[in-house]
Coordinates of C-alpha atoms in Angstrom, one line a residue:
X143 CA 33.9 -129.8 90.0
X144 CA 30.4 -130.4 88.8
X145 CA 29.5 -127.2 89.6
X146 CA 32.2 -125.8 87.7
X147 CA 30.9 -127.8 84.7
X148 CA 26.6 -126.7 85.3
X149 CA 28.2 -122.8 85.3
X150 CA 29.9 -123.3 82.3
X151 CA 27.0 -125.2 80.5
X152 CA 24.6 -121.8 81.9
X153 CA 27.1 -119.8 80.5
X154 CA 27.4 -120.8 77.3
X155 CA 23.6 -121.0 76.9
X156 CA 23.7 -117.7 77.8
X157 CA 26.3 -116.7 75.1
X158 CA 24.3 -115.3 71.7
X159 CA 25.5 -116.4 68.2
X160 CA 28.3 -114.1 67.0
X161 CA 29.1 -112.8 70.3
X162 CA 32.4 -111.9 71.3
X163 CA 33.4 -115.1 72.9
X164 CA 34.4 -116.1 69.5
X165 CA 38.6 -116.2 68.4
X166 CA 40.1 -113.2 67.2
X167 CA 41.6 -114.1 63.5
X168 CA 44.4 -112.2 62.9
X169 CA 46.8 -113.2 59.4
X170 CA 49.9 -111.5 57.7
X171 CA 48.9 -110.9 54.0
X172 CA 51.9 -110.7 51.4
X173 CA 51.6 -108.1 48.2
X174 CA 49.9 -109.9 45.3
X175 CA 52.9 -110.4 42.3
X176 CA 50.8 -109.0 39.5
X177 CA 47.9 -106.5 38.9
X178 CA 46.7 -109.0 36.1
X179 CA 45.5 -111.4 38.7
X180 CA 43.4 -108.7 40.3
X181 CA 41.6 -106.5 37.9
X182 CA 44.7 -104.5 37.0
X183 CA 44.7 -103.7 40.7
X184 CA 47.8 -103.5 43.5
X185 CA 47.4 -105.2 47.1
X186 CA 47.3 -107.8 48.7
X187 CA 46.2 -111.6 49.6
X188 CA 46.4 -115.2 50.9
X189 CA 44.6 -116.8 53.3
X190 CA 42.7 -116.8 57.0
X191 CA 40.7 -120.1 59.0
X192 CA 38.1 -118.7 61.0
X193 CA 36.5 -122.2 63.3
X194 CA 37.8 -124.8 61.3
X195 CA 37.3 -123.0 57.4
X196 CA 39.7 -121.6 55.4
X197 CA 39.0 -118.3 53.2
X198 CA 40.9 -117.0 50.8
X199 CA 40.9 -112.9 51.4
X200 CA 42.3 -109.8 48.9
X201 CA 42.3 -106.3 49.7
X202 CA 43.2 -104.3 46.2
X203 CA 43.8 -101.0 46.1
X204 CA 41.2 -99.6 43.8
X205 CA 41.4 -95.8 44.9
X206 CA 45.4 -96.5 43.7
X207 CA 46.6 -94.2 46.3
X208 CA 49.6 -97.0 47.2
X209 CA 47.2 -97.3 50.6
X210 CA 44.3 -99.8 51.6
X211 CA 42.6 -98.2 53.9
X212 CA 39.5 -96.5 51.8
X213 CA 36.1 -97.6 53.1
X214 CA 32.7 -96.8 51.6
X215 CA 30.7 -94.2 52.7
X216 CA 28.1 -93.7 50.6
X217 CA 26.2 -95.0 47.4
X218 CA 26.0 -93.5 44.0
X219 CA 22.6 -95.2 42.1
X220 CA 22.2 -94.9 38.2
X221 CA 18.9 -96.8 36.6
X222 CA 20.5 -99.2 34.5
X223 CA 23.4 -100.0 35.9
X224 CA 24.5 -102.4 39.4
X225 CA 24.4 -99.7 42.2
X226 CA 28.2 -98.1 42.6
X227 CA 30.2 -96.2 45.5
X228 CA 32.6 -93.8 45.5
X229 CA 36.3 -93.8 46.0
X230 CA 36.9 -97.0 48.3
X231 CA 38.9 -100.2 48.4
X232 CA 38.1 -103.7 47.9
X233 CA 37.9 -106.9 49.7
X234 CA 37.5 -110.0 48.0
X235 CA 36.2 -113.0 50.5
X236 CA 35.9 -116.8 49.3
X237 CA 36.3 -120.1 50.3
X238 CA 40.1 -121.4 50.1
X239 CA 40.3 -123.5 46.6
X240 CA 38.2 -121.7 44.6
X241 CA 38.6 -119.1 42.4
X242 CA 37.7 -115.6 43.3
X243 CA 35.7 -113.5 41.1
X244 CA 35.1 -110.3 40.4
X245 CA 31.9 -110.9 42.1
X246 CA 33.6 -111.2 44.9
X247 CA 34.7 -108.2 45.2
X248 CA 33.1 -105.7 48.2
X249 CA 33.7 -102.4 49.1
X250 CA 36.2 -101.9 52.0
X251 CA 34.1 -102.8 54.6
X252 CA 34.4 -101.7 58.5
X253 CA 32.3 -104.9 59.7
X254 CA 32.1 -108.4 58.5
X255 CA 29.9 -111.3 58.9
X256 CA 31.0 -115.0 58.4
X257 CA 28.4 -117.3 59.1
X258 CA 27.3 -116.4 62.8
X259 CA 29.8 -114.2 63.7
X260 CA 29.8 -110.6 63.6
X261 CA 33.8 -109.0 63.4
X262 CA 35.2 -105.8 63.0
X263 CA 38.2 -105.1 60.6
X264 CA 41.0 -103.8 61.1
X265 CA 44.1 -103.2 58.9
X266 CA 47.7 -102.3 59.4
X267 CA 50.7 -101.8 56.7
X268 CA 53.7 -102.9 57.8
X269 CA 56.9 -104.1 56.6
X270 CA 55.8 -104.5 52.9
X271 CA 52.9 -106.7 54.1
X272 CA 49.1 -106.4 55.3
X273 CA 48.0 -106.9 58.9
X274 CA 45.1 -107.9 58.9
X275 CA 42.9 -108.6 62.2
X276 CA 39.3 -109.6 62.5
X277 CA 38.1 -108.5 66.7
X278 CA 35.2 -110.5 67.3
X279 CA 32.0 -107.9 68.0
X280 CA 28.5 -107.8 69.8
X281 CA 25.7 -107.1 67.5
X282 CA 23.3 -104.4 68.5
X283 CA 20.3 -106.3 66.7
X284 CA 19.6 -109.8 65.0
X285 CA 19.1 -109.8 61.1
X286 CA 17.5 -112.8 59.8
X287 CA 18.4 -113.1 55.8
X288 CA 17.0 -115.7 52.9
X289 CA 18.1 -119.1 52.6
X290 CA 21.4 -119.9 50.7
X291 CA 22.8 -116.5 50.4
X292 CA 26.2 -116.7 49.8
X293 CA 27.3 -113.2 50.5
X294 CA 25.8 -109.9 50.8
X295 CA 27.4 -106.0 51.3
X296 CA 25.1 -103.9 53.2
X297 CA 26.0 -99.9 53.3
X298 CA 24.7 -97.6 56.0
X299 CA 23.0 -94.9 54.9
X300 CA 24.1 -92.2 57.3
X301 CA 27.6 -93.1 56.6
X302 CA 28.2 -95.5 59.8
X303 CA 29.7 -97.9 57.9
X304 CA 29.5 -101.0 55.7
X305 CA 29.0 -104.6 56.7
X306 CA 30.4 -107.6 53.7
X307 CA 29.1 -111.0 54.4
X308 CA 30.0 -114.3 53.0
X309 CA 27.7 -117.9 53.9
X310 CA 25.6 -115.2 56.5
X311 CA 23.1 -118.2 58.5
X312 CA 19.9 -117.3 57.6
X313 CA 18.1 -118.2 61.1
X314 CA 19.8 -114.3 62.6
X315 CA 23.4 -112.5 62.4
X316 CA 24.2 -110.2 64.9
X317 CA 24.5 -106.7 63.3
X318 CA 25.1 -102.8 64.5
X319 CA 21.9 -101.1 64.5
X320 CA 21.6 -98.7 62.0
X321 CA 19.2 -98.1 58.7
X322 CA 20.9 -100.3 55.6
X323 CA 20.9 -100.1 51.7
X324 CA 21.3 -103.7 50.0
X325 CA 24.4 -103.1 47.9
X326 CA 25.0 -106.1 46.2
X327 CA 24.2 -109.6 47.1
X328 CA 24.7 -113.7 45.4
X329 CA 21.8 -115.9 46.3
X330 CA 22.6 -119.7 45.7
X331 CA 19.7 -122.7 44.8
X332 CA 20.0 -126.7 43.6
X333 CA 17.5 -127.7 41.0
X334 CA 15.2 -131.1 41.0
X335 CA 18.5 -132.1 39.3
X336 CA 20.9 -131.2 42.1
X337 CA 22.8 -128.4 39.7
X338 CA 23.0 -124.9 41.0
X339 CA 21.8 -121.5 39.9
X340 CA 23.0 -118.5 41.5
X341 CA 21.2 -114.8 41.6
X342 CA 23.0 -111.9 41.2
X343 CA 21.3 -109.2 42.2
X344 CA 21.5 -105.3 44.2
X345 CA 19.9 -102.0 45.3
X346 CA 18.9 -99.3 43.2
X347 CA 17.4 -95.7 44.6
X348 CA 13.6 -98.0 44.9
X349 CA 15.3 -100.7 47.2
X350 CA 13.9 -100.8 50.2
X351 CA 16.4 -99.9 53.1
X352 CA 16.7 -102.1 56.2
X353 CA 15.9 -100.7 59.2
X354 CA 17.5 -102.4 61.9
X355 CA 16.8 -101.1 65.9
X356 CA 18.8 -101.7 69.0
X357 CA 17.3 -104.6 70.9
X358 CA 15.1 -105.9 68.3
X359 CA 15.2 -108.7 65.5
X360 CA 14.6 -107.6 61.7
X361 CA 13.7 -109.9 58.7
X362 CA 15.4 -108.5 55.4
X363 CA 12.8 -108.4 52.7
X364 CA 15.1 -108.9 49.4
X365 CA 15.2 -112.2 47.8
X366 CA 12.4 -114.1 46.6
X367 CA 9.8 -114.0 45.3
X368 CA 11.2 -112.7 42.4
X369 CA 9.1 -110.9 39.7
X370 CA 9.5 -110.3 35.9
X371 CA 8.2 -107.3 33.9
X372 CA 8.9 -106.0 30.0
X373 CA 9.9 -102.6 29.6
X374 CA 9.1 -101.0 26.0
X375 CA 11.1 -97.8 24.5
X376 CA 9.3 -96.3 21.6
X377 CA 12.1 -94.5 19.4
X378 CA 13.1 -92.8 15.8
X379 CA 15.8 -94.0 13.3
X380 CA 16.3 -91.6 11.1
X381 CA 17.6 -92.6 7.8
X382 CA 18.6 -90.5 5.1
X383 CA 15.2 -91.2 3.1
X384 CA 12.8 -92.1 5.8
X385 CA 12.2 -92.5 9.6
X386 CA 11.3 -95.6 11.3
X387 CA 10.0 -96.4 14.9
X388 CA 11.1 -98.7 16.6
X389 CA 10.5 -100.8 20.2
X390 CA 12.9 -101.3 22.2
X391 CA 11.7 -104.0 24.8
X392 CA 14.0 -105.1 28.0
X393 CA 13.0 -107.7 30.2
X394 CA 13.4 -106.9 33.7
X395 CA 13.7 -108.7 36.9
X396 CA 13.3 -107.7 40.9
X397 CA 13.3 -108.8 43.9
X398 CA 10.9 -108.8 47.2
X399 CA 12.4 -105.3 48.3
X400 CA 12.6 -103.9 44.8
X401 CA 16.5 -104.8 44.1
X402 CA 17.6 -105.8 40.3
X403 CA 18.8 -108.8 39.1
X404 CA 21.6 -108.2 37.3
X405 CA 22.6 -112.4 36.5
X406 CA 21.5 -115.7 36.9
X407 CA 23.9 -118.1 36.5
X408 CA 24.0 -122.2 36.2
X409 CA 26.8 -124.2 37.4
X410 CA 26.2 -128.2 36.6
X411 CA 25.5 -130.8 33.6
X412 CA 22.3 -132.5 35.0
X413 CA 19.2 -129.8 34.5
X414 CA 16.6 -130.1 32.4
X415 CA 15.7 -126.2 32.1
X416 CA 16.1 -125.4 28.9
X417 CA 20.3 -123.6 28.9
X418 CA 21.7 -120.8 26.5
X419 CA 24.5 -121.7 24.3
X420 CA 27.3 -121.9 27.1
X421 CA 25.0 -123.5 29.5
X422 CA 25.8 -120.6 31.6
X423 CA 22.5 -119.3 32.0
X424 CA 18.9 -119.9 31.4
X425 CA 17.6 -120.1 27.3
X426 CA 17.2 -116.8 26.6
X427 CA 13.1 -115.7 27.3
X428 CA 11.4 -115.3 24.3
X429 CA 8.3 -112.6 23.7
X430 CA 5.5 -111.7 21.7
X431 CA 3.1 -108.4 20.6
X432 CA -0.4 -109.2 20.2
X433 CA -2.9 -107.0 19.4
X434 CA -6.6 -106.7 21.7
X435 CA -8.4 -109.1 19.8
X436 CA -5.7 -111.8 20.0
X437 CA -3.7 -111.5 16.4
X438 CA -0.1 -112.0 17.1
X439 CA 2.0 -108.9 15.4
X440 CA 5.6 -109.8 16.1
X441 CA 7.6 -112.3 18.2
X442 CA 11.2 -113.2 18.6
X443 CA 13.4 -113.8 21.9
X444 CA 15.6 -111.6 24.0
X445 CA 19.4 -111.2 24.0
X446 CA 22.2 -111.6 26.9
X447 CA 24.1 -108.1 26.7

């Protein structure tokens, strides 16, 4: 009997996080009873416990072929908007109680990642509702990721497939090997104050990629520290009696891979940081021109939108 016991406690020190020991999740999802709770899209939804937490999970159907089964496969990039993909599905992933978001949202993904665990998806129709079945999966390689991210979708760029993550643990999640672009991700931080703010940020065509080789542990690069530059656009207004230039000035922000921060976002009443009018966000940044020898020329502050 003891040794029964010693070969089990060997054997589950020999067990990696996000192995396949863990439970297979398997949940029967019913059709959602209105596109206007989804983004004017049709699927489906309820809820899955995966060790001891319950998620709330949607798959909508945003090819609107009547089918969920469209993954992503590639990335389209544009320079001033959040990076897209083309013609695939959605998953939305979030903890049961709380509202999900559009931000939420992921493209169809073929792996997922839920705190330690590495699963692949799979999804059958069947008798008006959606199978869905999460078999547990052995990473290839370890991925170590920021602190406090609370989700992540990471595309393959040879078309291998797409992983969606939600509360990843930062200290290594077991991943296929494979090179990775940063498609979108939510980064999550308390305040002196205890309130949260929350980055939204993704790739563009100057993220980095993450490389990510059998049998070896990778750190992802994205994340902090974060760094904020001023863009200036010289243009013409032509009027019908005279032309005027103007500057257009944009403030930008990146991360330590060279992603974009779309967002930051507060959520709590006790933070001295100066807010904008909703208390959303941070008081919108203000700027000035100034000339070589030091005479200010113009000033004012930046707008959300």
């Amino acid at each position: 009997m003891r040794f029964k016991f010693v070969w089990l406690l060997l054997a589950a020190a020999l067990v990696p996080p996000g192995s396949a020991w863990a439970q297979q999740v398997e949940a029967r999802l019913d059709r959602l009873p209105s596109p206007r709770e989804s983004y004017g899209h049709e699927g489906y939804g309820g809820q899955i416990e995966v060790e001891g937490q319950r998620y709330e999970v949607r798959f909508l159907d945003a090819v609107k072929n009547g089918r969920i089964e469209d993954r992503i496969k590639k990335l389209t990039f544009c320079e001033n908007c959040k990076v897209s993909h083309d013609d695939a599905d959605l998953i939305q992933l979030g903890e049961a109680g709380r509202p999900l978001g559009y931000d939420a949202a992921h493209p169809l993904p073929d792996w997922v990642v839920i705190g330690k665990r590495l699963y692949a998806l799979r999804l059958a129709e069947e008798d008006g509702a959606l199978r869905m079945t999460l078999e547990p999966a052995d990473g290839e390689t370890t991925l170590r990721l920021p602190e406090g991210l609370l989700r992540l979708a990471l595309v393959e760029t040879e078309g291998r497939g797409a992983v969606a993550m939600i509360h990843p643990a930062a200290d290594g999640v077991p991943m296929p090997a494979g090179r990775y672009h940063v498609m979108e991700y939510q980064l999550d931080r308390k305040d002196a104050e205890g309130d949260n703010w929350q980055v939204h940020a993704g790739g563009s065509q100057a993220t980095q990629p993450i490389e990510l080789v059998a049998g070896t542990e990778a750190a992802a690069q994205f994340g902090e520290p974060f760094t904020a530059a001023v863009a200036a656009e010289l243009n013409e207004q032509r009027g019908l009696f005279s032309t005027q230039r103007v500057a257009m000035l944009e403030l930008k922000l990146t991360g330590g891979a060279n992603e974009k921060v779309f967002d930051v976002t507060h959520e709590g009443t006790k933070t001295k940081h100066p807010l904008s009018t909703n208390r959303r966000r941070p008081k919108e940044p203000t700027w000035q021109v100034v000339r070589a020898d030091g005479e200010r020329v113009a000033n004012g502050s930046f707008e959300y939108g």
